[in-house]
Every structure is written in structure tokens, then in C-alpha cells.
Amino acid sequence: MSSKKTGTRNFLDYRQFLVDELQRRQKRNPAYSMRAFSRDLGIGSSRLSEIINGKVGLSEERAMSLALRLQLAESERSLFVDLVQSEHARSTIARQAAQQRLQARVPASKSIAEHDFLPISDWYNLALMELLYVDGLEHSSRSFSEKLGIREEIIQETVDRLLKLGYIAWQDSRLVPCDPELATNSHVPSSAIRAYHNQILDKAKEALVEKPVEMRDFSSMVFALNSSQMEYARSRIQEFRRNLVNELEEIPGKDSVFCLSLQFFELTERK
């Protein structure tokens, strides 16, 4: 389920290259400032701040110049420019071409259409598929029922459904995932996806009360935000989720299934 990691930074937003490089230099030299960074990049400090904060964009020429000054590897340089073009290219054709290159470069998880997700929208469908990665677990309805805390008949129905849909299969007396990279399209409103997240929120409420503190983590931050940066925030959260899960999945000896659920939303009302 996890992907192989390389030294290449596959950021989802070109601004992350700038922030990451600034942080790297500040780790090497705590006195290194934004002003020094802008000087090294050949751009005004106020302009650089506006770029990082999403207030202004970049042209293709400036993107190439910055990529060279950042000394990005060739693959990172082309990714950086494509990220800029996908957002700021003057023509629709150029933007769409950059977006297509990005999709080919960084393959996303397989996106499930709503009508395909509906049959597996109950939380225990995905949880059961993840149980198949747990070491030393007996693959039986009784064992799955004990692990997930739901009735055996529901487990059997779930296994039969996932087998029929082709998401899992029997192999040497054990169930194995057939399509481990699955994701729903978070940009499309969907009653099935809303129902799934409602179930996850209910499970989170249960965990807050029933799970020991060392087996859960609940935290929140309330802060003011320019709402036009919502898409940038979403991309950073997506990258964080993906990188953390990939890192944890590389560690052997899996014995439990966890859920990483982040809440990020506007608290204020709009007229």
C-alpha cells in the first residue's frame, strides 16, 4: 500500500519548495533570514513573502529562474515549473497541459466514483481491508469481528461484498487486497462520502472517551486565515497525510488499524 520513497520532493504546491528550502537554510544557519533568502533568489523580500503567502503568482520565466537558484534537481525543477504553470499560466491550454503532466508525474490514488464508493461507504469496509496488513492475524469472521468490534454476520457480509466487488481476494488461505490505493474525490459533494465522514466522526467521539490517551491524539488550533488560501491549505494537509502514512506503513510489525482524521474548516459564518 505504501510507495517507495526517494530523495525527490514531490510537493503538491510550488510554494512548498520555497518554504522547505528556507527552513533547510535556517537549520544550517539560525541567523539566515527571509531577507537573505530573497537576496539569494534575486527577488525582493516583500515580493517573495507575497508569493509564499499566495498573494501573487509567478510567470514561467520567473519559475525557471527560481528553480535554478534553488538548485533543484532536474525532476524537481520540472515539477516546480509545472506546479506554477498549472496555477498561473496565462492560457487555459497551458494550464491544462501542466495539470496533465502533473497527473502523469505524481500518480494519485485511484479515485472511486460515488456510485462505486456507495457499497463500501460504511467505515468497517476500509477498516477490514486494512486488517489484511496486520501480522499474525487469523483471517476469519470471528477474528475480524473481535478486532473491529462488530458482529460476525456483518463481517461476513462485508467480506462477501468486497470479494464480489474485486477489492479483496483469497490467496493461499488468506485474504489479500486487490486494489490497495483507493481514494474518493474530496472536491465533489457526495452523500455517500458525507455519510462515511459522519461515521468516522462518531468513531472519533467514541475513541475520545474509550481509548487510553497514549492510543489517540486529539488537538486543535483556531487562527485567522485569508479564505482564498483554502486550496493551498488543503494541498499541504494532503501532502502531510500522504507522507506520514507512507512513512508509518514502511515500519514492519503491524498489529492494529488506526484512522488519521483531520478536521479543518471555517468557524465563522458568511452573510
PDB file of N, CA and C in Angstrom, residues 25-33:
ATOM      1  N   ARG A  25      17.830  26.059   5.074  1.00  0.00           N
ATOM      2  CA  ARG A  25      18.931  27.005   5.272  1.00  0.00           C
ATOM      3  C   ARG A  25      18.940  27.561   6.690  1.00  0.00           C
ATOM      4  N   GLN A  26      17.760  27.761   7.259  1.00  0.00           N
ATOM      5  CA  GLN A  26      17.692  28.266   8.631  1.00  0.00           C
ATOM      6  C   GLN A  26      18.164  27.226   9.634  1.00  0.00           C
ATOM      7  N   LYS A  27      17.983  25.930   9.316  1.00  0.00           N
ATOM      8  CA  LYS A  27      18.509  24.891  10.193  1.00  0.00           C
ATOM      9  C   LYS A  27      20.035  24.883  10.180  1.00  0.00           C
ATOM     10  N   ARG A  28      20.592  25.112   8.992  1.00  0.00           N
ATOM     11  CA  ARG A  28      22.046  25.161   8.899  1.00  0.00           C
ATOM     12  C   ARG A  28      22.598  26.438   9.522  1.00  0.00           C
ATOM     13  N   ASN A  29      21.832  27.532   9.408  1.00  0.00           N
ATOM     14  CA  ASN A  29      22.275  28.829   9.929  1.00  0.00           C
ATOM     15  C   ASN A  29      21.079  29.550  10.553  1.00  0.00           C
ATOM     16  N   PRO A  30      20.900  29.459  11.877  1.00  0.00           N
ATOM     17  CA  PRO A  30      19.737  30.076  12.542  1.00  0.00           C
ATOM     18  C   PRO A  30      19.596  31.570  12.279  1.00  0.00           C
ATOM     19  N   ALA A  31      20.673  32.228  11.875  1.00  0.00           N
ATOM     20  CA  ALA A  31      20.617  33.666  11.614  1.00  0.00           C
ATOM     21  C   ALA A  31      20.135  33.982  10.198  1.00  0.00           C
ATOM     22  N   TYR A  32      19.948  32.938   9.382  1.00  0.00           N
ATOM     23  CA  TYR A  32      19.528  33.148   7.996  1.00  0.00           C
ATOM     24  C   TYR A  32      18.093  33.662   7.979  1.00  0.00           C
ATOM     25  N   SER A  33      17.856  34.758   7.270  1.00  0.00           N
ATOM     26  CA  SER A  33      16.561  35.436   7.310  1.00  0.00           C
ATOM     27  C   SER A  33      15.846  35.364   5.960  1.00  0.00           C
TER      28      SER A  33
END
